[in-house]
PDB file of C-alpha atoms in Angstrom:
ATOM      1  CA  MET X   1       0.000   0.000   0.000  1.00 92.00           C
ATOM      2  CA  LYS X   2       1.081   3.566  -0.697  1.00 92.00           C
ATOM      3  CA  ILE X   3      -0.783   6.701   0.354  1.00 95.00           C
ATOM      4  CA  THR X   4       0.086  10.128  -1.027  1.00 95.00           C
ATOM      5  CA  ASN X   5      -1.339  13.595  -0.491  1.00 96.00           C
ATOM      6  CA  LEU X   6      -1.226  15.907  -3.506  1.00 95.00           C
ATOM      7  CA  ASN X   7      -0.807  18.907  -1.196  1.00 94.00           C
ATOM      8  CA  GLN X   8       2.375  17.451   0.312  1.00 96.00           C
ATOM      9  CA  ILE X   9       4.128  16.359  -2.901  1.00 96.00           C
ATOM     10  CA  PRO X  10       6.910  18.616  -4.228  1.00 96.00           C
ATOM     11  CA  GLU X  11       6.626  19.943  -7.771  1.00 97.00           C
ATOM     12  CA  GLN X  12       9.004  18.746 -10.448  1.00 96.00           C
ATOM     13  CA  ALA X  13       9.524  19.600 -14.099  1.00 97.00           C
ATOM     14  CA  VAL X  14       7.663  17.870 -16.911  1.00 95.00           C
ATOM     15  CA  SER X  15      10.277  16.207 -19.144  1.00 91.00           C
ATOM     16  CA  HIS X  16       8.825  17.606 -22.392  1.00 91.00           C
ATOM     17  CA  ASN X  17       8.909  21.223 -21.100  1.00 95.00           C
ATOM     18  CA  PRO X  18      10.728  21.958 -17.821  1.00 95.00           C
ATOM     19  CA  ALA X  19       8.679  25.153 -17.317  1.00 96.00           C
ATOM     20  CA  ILE X  20       5.559  23.014 -16.807  1.00 97.00           C
ATOM     21  CA  LYS X  21       5.279  21.622 -13.292  1.00 97.00           C
ATOM     22  CA  LYS X  22       3.837  18.303 -12.128  1.00 98.00           C
ATOM     23  CA  LYS X  23       3.314  16.375  -8.935  1.00 98.00           C
ATOM     24  CA  VAL X  24       3.929  12.636  -9.147  1.00 98.00           C
ATOM     25  CA  MET X  25       1.629  10.632  -6.883  1.00 97.00           C
ATOM     26  CA  LEU X  26       2.808   7.193  -8.074  1.00 97.00           C
ATOM     27  CA  SER X  27       6.018   6.357  -9.922  1.00 96.00           C
ATOM     28  CA  LEU X  28       7.454   3.563 -12.022  1.00 95.00           C
ATOM     29  CA  GLY X  29       7.737   0.477  -9.817  1.00 94.00           C
ATOM     30  CA  ASP X  30       4.917   1.422  -7.418  1.00 96.00           C
ATOM     31  CA  LEU X  31       2.373  -0.755  -9.286  1.00 96.00           C
ATOM     32  CA  PRO X  32       2.765  -3.284 -12.105  1.00 95.00           C
ATOM     33  CA  TYR X  33       2.676  -1.670 -15.585  1.00 96.00           C
ATOM     34  CA  LEU X  34       2.158   1.850 -14.194  1.00 98.00           C
ATOM     35  CA  THR X  35       4.821   4.355 -15.274  1.00 97.00           C
ATOM     36  CA  ASN X  36       3.374   7.302 -13.353  1.00 97.00           C
ATOM     37  CA  PHE X  37       0.212   8.812 -11.925  1.00 98.00           C
ATOM     38  CA  SER X  38       0.635  12.580 -11.908  1.00 98.00           C
ATOM     39  CA  GLN X  39      -1.022  15.955 -12.056  1.00 98.00           C
ATOM     40  CA  ALA X  40       0.418  18.689 -14.273  1.00 98.00           C
ATOM     41  CA  CYS X  41      -0.291  22.413 -14.305  1.00 98.00           C
ATOM     42  CA  PHE X  42       0.103  24.228 -17.644  1.00 98.00           C
ATOM     43  CA  ALA X  43       0.101  28.030 -17.370  1.00 98.00           C
ATOM     44  CA  PRO X  44      -1.637  29.909 -20.207  1.00 98.00           C
ATOM     45  CA  GLY X  45       0.304  29.421 -23.431  1.00 98.00           C
ATOM     46  CA  GLN X  46       2.502  26.568 -22.182  1.00 98.00           C
ATOM     47  CA  VAL X  47       3.065  23.605 -24.488  1.00 98.00           C
ATOM     48  CA  ALA X  48       4.454  20.110 -23.893  1.00 97.00           C
ATOM     49  CA  GLY X  49       6.013  19.578 -27.315  1.00 96.00           C
ATOM     50  CA  GLY X  50       5.148  16.753 -29.659  1.00 97.00           C
ATOM     51  CA  HIS X  51       6.532  13.364 -28.691  1.00 97.00           C
ATOM     52  CA  PHE X  52       5.577   9.693 -28.591  1.00 97.00           C
ATOM     53  CA  HIS X  53       6.204   6.668 -26.424  1.00 96.00           C
ATOM     54  CA  ALA X  54       7.030   3.370 -28.115  1.00 96.00           C
ATOM     55  CA  ASP X  55       6.143   1.236 -25.105  1.00 96.00           C
ATOM     56  CA  MET X  56       3.568   3.233 -23.137  1.00 97.00           C
ATOM     57  CA  CYS X  57      -0.070   4.361 -23.291  1.00 98.00           C
ATOM     58  CA  GLU X  58      -1.045   7.612 -21.592  1.00 98.00           C
ATOM     59  CA  VAL X  59      -4.434   8.663 -20.270  1.00 98.00           C
ATOM     60  CA  PHE X  60      -5.186  12.352 -19.668  1.00 98.00           C
ATOM     61  CA  PHE X  61      -8.122  13.698 -17.647  1.00 98.00           C
ATOM     62  CA  VAL X  62      -8.880  17.425 -17.660  1.00 98.00           C
ATOM     63  CA  GLU X  63      -9.532  18.701 -14.136  1.00 98.00           C
ATOM     64  CA  SER X  64      -9.830  22.388 -15.089  1.00 98.00           C
ATOM     65  CA  GLY X  65      -8.902  24.909 -17.747  1.00 98.00           C
ATOM     66  CA  LEU X  66      -8.954  24.796 -21.536  1.00 98.00           C
ATOM     67  CA  GLY X  67      -6.480  23.459 -24.034  1.00 98.00           C
ATOM     68  CA  LYS X  68      -5.888  21.168 -26.934  1.00 98.00           C
ATOM     69  CA  ILE X  69      -4.105  17.932 -27.555  1.00 98.00           C
ATOM     70  CA  SER X  70      -2.798  17.207 -31.004  1.00 98.00           C
ATOM     71  CA  ILE X  71      -2.566  13.481 -31.771  1.00 98.00           C
ATOM     72  CA  ASN X  72      -0.873  12.524 -35.033  1.00 98.00           C
ATOM     73  CA  GLY X  73      -1.643  16.015 -36.377  1.00 97.00           C
ATOM     74  CA  THR X  74      -5.337  16.128 -35.414  1.00 98.00           C
ATOM     75  CA  ASP X  75      -6.404  18.597 -32.713  1.00 98.00           C
ATOM     76  CA  TYR X  76      -8.837  17.655 -29.935  1.00 98.00           C
ATOM     77  CA  GLU X  77     -10.365  20.083 -27.436  1.00 98.00           C
ATOM     78  CA  LEU X  78      -9.432  19.775 -23.783  1.00 98.00           C
ATOM     79  CA  LYS X  79     -12.017  21.017 -21.283  1.00 98.00           C
ATOM     80  CA  PRO X  80     -13.071  19.898 -17.802  1.00 98.00           C
ATOM     81  CA  GLY X  81     -14.311  16.311 -17.715  1.00 98.00           C
ATOM     82  CA  VAL X  82     -12.637  15.205 -20.965  1.00 98.00           C
ATOM     83  CA  CYS X  83     -10.584  11.999 -20.858  1.00 98.00           C
ATOM     84  CA  ILE X  84      -8.256  11.078 -23.737  1.00 98.00           C
ATOM     85  CA  ALA X  85      -6.185   7.914 -24.129  1.00 98.00           C
ATOM     86  CA  VAL X  86      -3.068   8.018 -26.320  1.00 98.00           C
ATOM     87  CA  GLU X  87      -1.760   4.760 -27.779  1.00 98.00           C
ATOM     88  CA  PRO X  88       1.920   3.786 -28.107  1.00 98.00           C
ATOM     89  CA  GLY X  89       3.528   5.423 -31.140  1.00 98.00           C
ATOM     90  CA  GLU X  90       0.965   8.241 -31.405  1.00 98.00           C
ATOM     91  CA  VAL X  91       2.684  11.629 -31.557  1.00 98.00           C
ATOM     92  CA  HIS X  92       0.969  13.940 -29.097  1.00 98.00           C
ATOM     93  CA  GLU X  93       1.378  17.548 -27.994  1.00 98.00           C
ATOM     94  CA  VAL X  94      -0.561  19.265 -25.200  1.00 98.00           C
ATOM     95  CA  SER X  95      -1.087  23.016 -24.984  1.00 98.00           C
ATOM     96  CA  ASN X  96      -2.992  25.435 -22.795  1.00 98.00           C
ATOM     97  CA  THR X  97      -5.134  27.607 -25.087  1.00 98.00           C
ATOM     98  CA  GLY X  98      -7.075  29.282 -22.281  1.00 98.00           C
ATOM     99  CA  ASP X  99      -6.405  32.205 -19.959  1.00 98.00           C
ATOM    100  CA  THR X 100      -6.271  30.143 -16.734  1.00 98.00           C
ATOM    101  CA  ASP X 101      -4.185  27.153 -15.685  1.00 98.00           C
ATOM    102  CA  LEU X 102      -4.871  23.852 -17.462  1.00 98.00           C
ATOM    103  CA  ILE X 103      -4.797  21.080 -14.842  1.00 98.00           C
ATOM    104  CA  LEU X 104      -4.374  17.536 -16.176  1.00 98.00           C
ATOM    105  CA  THR X 105      -4.341  14.360 -14.126  1.00 98.00           C
ATOM    106  CA  TYR X 106      -2.703  11.588 -16.107  1.00 98.00           C
ATOM    107  CA  PHE X 107      -1.115   8.180 -15.956  1.00 98.00           C
ATOM    108  CA  GLY X 108       1.021   5.967 -18.142  1.00 98.00           C
ATOM    109  CA  LEU X 109       0.898   2.206 -18.617  1.00 98.00           C
ATOM    110  CA  ARG X 110       3.721   0.088 -20.038  1.00 97.00           C
ATOM    111  CA  THR X 111       2.737  -2.028 -23.021  1.00 94.00           C
ATOM    112  CA  PRO X 112       4.300  -5.300 -24.114  1.00 82.00           C
TER     113      PRO X 112
END
């Protein structure tokens, strides 16, 4: 068992844009197949540049704010309540298009 409190977790940089901050609630090795369970805060205008994962799926849930996620060149709207799953190999880029913080809770799963 592992218990974490989001309010007590230190911020760290998102690897795809160090200016974007995240809090990691669960890390690689905490649960089978899970790479991370995190919450990221994108300030207005911030972008996590396009990238893909060869061996990982990612699931994003929009807590608050507005943005877009581009997956293989197609844009999808991000707004509160939206959940998007990205498959291995899909190039994805997340950006805050609103005027308030975009808060995403997300996790990654290793694939065979």
